[in-house]
Amino acid sequence: MHQMAQSSVFLSGMGALGVEIAKNIVLAGVKAVTLHDSRQCEVWDLGTNFFIREEDVHSQKKRVEAVHSRVAELNPYVQVSVSTVALDDSTDLSFLLNYQCVVLTETRLTLQKRINHFCHSQQPPIKFIGCDMFGICSRVFCDFGDSFEVSDPTGEESKELFIQNITQDNPGVVTCMDNHTHGLQTGQSVCFREINGMSELNGITRQVTVVSPYSFAIGDTSSFPPYLHGGIFRMIKIPKTYSFVCGHLKIMANLLRIFTFKAFSVAVCSCLQDSEVLLKLTEEVNETLKNKVCVNPSLVRCVSRCARGCLSPLAAAVGGIASQEVLKALTGKFTPLQQWFYLDALEVVQPLQSLPAEEFAPRGDRYDALRACIGEPLCSDLHKLHIFMVGCGAIGCEMLKNFALLGVGLARCSGEVCVTDPDLIEKSNLNRQFLFRPHHIQKPKSLTAAQATLEINSELQIAAQLNKVCPATEDMYNDAFYSRLNLVVTALDNVEARRYVDSRSVSNQKALLDSGTMGTKGHTEIIVPYLTESYNSHFLDPEEIPFCTLKSFPAVIEHTIQWARDKFESAFSHKPSMFNTFWQNHLSAEDVLQRMNLGESMEGGFQVIKLLSRRPTHWEHCLALARLKFDKYFKRKALQLLHSFPLDTRLKDGSLFWQSPKRPPSPLEFDMLLFSTENLRMTPLIFEKDDDSNGHMDFVETASALRARMYSIEAADRLQTKRIAGKIIPAIATATAAVAGLVALEMIKVVGGYGFESFKNCFFNLAIPVVVLTETAHVKRIQIRDDISFSIWDQWSITGHEDFTLSDFINAVREKYGIEPTMVVHGVKMLYVPVMPGHSKRLKLTMQKLIKPSAERKYVDLTVSFAPEADGDEDLPGPPVRYYFSHEAESSERA
């Protein structure tokens, strides 16, 4: 951040790609940015540049003047200036000496080469980045000089792992505990500490040679004493130097897309005749490389037709990637691009080749650039779209921007974008959620973002809501609501919500577009009914810290921070909530005492009495209680544990009980601490990490540090404690822009009804950098019998009536689907399990009586299983069976 705050960037070209880069680097917090452009605003720009408005077009403003103030207000700490001077082959380039990085978009290749050579020849070199977009194709080129040092190639936190063993040998081999993978590469270095026996290794750094995923060699250890137990190693980051080649033409290319770009640089084409010229040029380039690549004429013509257009989601994705390269150039953090990056959206346009040429012709509106790429029919489908977006944070803001540029959900076409988010805008959101400004703090995210989106494109129909999407709001977001949708988009930051929205999308057979980021990493997942697996299909429950580890055997700082956070929740949230709930259900203290004297058991009564007996009435009581808690948590607990397990305790195999990863506690004696006073309130507190005046982080940081000292664990600073206790997911604007652009590209395919092979999931890590596009996972079918199978998207249905019994239901399933259920479950309630006592009597009961639905309930989804073909095998699973309580309920639901 310090290096960025001292760096200036020159950015030329305020088209789709340039404005994306400007947004991202200003949000990141560079010192100064000069925006350069000499073109006037046109109607065309309204569909590609989210900072150009209709009034800018009408007043014939220059593009750079139109976007200047809107870019500047993203970050008041960044100096944003403009330049409209001509930049051509005769321009004196000495003005570029004022900048640490030069970024060119919409610039002729010959001029890019000239400026690149000038930047490369300076001492120190000016970092150069060239970016281009031609319709559905894009490229990024980087040149950071002959010798560019990177201080942190990956950006990953240095992982610490416990040691199982170190051999006394040449070379000595270190083995990780419990077969944990070390993630090291040969040539990297590690530092050791807390080793017992081979203590000479403590505090020193050794270069490693990988032996296996779980072990590595560290050189000669034969002269050291034998390893006994314990020890932790940590990877040491070593700076790395990269060398860049100056000049685009010195790069030997072996991809057809490069040939196409070479031709684009000569002349941008937009008609059949021009496409033939382009085809000839690419063939000539191929001949110079001795026909190493077969030129595909239909591909070249397809790319040519789209060249004059612009696919704004592609600009968002490439803009995010290019922006990260700018930040790398300024800071030396993360591995830079070596040296080319290409990304295209051929899958979007290839199925459209059969459309007549007039469908791609301009019509003088804001969607001409999009129409040139995907044609009028698909543009019209986007305008009519009914879409539900859950979440309106960083990714949500970027998605709304993409919707506005694409014309998703237009009012005049009866389309709609429904977005919901219960959160309010916080100050920390402003560095990546670009639709929000300082005066929006503490306003609802969804309402504010909707208003900002309408400023980009007033034609959109946006329904902004403040609801959480969860079981409690299922009456609002019911099946009738989902039936009106074309697809669902998640912009969420937690797994639980993703899983719920995924389950609702699957049960309603709606496509779901999911994405997420963590720092420089991002992923997109495309879920299409009857074609792909769902999010829940491959979800694995995250590992949780074992309770005994938190309670008695913390080994790393994360354990002590989580323990402190749990203590906060217990003391200041759970117990007060329980206390208030108890008194909501009982009239008075006298009534409670009377009932307890009569021997009546009262749920929560003991805990309430305990809280009342210790409830402080003034500050001195609070202080005394805190003093007792200190001794309980940091002295007596340690003494009790050491009494149960003395330091010399050994296990049955003779090994020490107290050895890595178990750490023996050391009782702490109370020393004078500083406290801040607050009024006593019996009000449950919700942990809030960002308010330094509320004492929440003070409690967690101090409690964690004391427990860490007790177990000889290196304490964390306040920032690290806040990140772990607050479960903060690192987020930056570059990654969120990239994932939102990639998702929007897949959305176009979903709306167009494309086939399975067209869809792509993506994982990227901009720090390395790597971008991996893969086919989606094909939906699996589960075989029940030879002629009966189902997938996650299948749903059986049975319609009953008021007197319809459980036996009738089982018979109806058998008659309709050819197989008889052996078990029927509703939620967590087992309606029929033959081996359960009394369940056979339920066969005569009506479904109404067994399920007890609410008056407005029209159906329930039941889980059924079936008898295996062979005795002794497990029951076979089946698809959910939707039971309608009446024909009227089925008719109204399907309507």
Short mmCIF file of N, CA and C in Angstrom, two decimals, residues 32 76 81 127 168 185 187 219 227 235 255 348 352 458 522 542 592 658 677 707 715 785 812-813 840 892:
data_model
loop_
_atom_site.label_atom_id
_atom_site.label_comp_id
_atom_site.label_asym_id
_atom_site.label_seq_id
_atom_site.Cartn_x
_atom_site.Cartn_y
_atom_site.Cartn_z
N ALA A 32 -1.46 8.69 -8.05
CA ALA A 32 -2.03 9.55 -9.07
C ALA A 32 -2.27 8.76 -10.35
N PRO A 76 -10.96 9.59 -2.80
CA PRO A 76 -10.50 10.98 -2.64
C PRO A 76 -9.00 11.09 -2.38
N SER A 81 -6.14 13.13 -12.91
CA SER A 81 -6.07 14.23 -13.86
C SER A 81 -6.39 13.73 -15.26
N LYS A 127 7.35 0.80 -16.23
CA LYS A 127 6.60 -0.44 -16.49
C LYS A 127 5.56 -0.17 -17.57
N GLN A 168 18.35 -38.38 11.34
CA GLN A 168 19.74 -38.00 11.63
C GLN A 168 20.61 -38.60 10.52
N GLN A 185 8.23 -26.35 -2.70
CA GLN A 185 8.89 -26.69 -3.95
C GLN A 185 10.39 -26.71 -3.71
N GLY A 187 14.07 -25.92 -3.70
CA GLY A 187 14.72 -24.62 -3.83
C GLY A 187 14.18 -23.59 -2.86
N GLY A 219 19.43 -31.13 3.94
CA GLY A 219 20.89 -31.16 4.06
C GLY A 219 21.34 -32.04 5.20
N TYR A 227 16.69 -36.40 16.91
CA TYR A 227 15.40 -35.70 17.07
C TYR A 227 14.57 -36.43 18.12
N MET A 235 7.70 -21.69 5.94
CA MET A 235 8.33 -21.35 4.67
C MET A 235 8.81 -19.90 4.70
N LEU A 255 -0.36 -19.50 -31.59
CA LEU A 255 -1.81 -19.61 -31.50
C LEU A 255 -2.46 -18.81 -32.62
N VAL A 348 -19.40 -17.87 -27.08
CA VAL A 348 -20.60 -17.03 -27.07
C VAL A 348 -21.13 -16.82 -28.48
N LEU A 352 -23.99 -18.53 -33.17
CA LEU A 352 -24.79 -17.49 -33.81
C LEU A 352 -24.40 -17.26 -35.27
N SER A 458 -30.97 3.87 -17.25
CA SER A 458 -32.28 4.12 -16.64
C SER A 458 -33.37 3.21 -17.20
N GLY A 522 -10.25 -16.37 -7.50
CA GLY A 522 -11.67 -16.28 -7.83
C GLY A 522 -12.14 -17.55 -8.50
N PRO A 542 -16.44 -27.91 5.64
CA PRO A 542 -15.12 -27.44 6.06
C PRO A 542 -14.71 -28.05 7.39
N VAL A 592 -41.84 -17.37 39.42
CA VAL A 592 -40.80 -18.36 39.18
C VAL A 592 -40.40 -19.05 40.48
N TRP A 658 2.81 -34.67 26.66
CA TRP A 658 2.99 -33.28 26.25
C TRP A 658 4.08 -33.18 25.17
N THR A 677 -14.28 1.88 31.13
CA THR A 677 -15.58 1.69 31.77
C THR A 677 -16.72 1.85 30.79
N ARG A 707 -4.26 -16.28 26.56
CA ARG A 707 -4.28 -17.74 26.38
C ARG A 707 -3.08 -18.19 25.56
N ALA A 715 1.73 -14.63 20.01
CA ALA A 715 0.47 -13.90 19.89
C ALA A 715 0.35 -13.22 18.53
N ARG A 785 -33.32 -48.98 -10.78
CA ARG A 785 -33.50 -50.27 -11.43
C ARG A 785 -32.95 -50.14 -12.86
N ALA A 812 -49.64 -45.13 -5.03
CA ALA A 812 -49.62 -44.19 -6.16
C ALA A 812 -48.22 -44.07 -6.75
N VAL A 813 -47.18 -44.05 -5.88
CA VAL A 813 -45.81 -44.00 -6.38
C VAL A 813 -45.49 -45.27 -7.16
N SER A 840 -46.36 -49.36 11.02
CA SER A 840 -47.29 -50.04 10.10
C SER A 840 -48.71 -49.52 10.29
N SER A 892 -52.98 -24.72 -9.24
CA SER A 892 -52.60 -23.34 -8.95
C SER A 892 -51.09 -23.18 -8.92
#
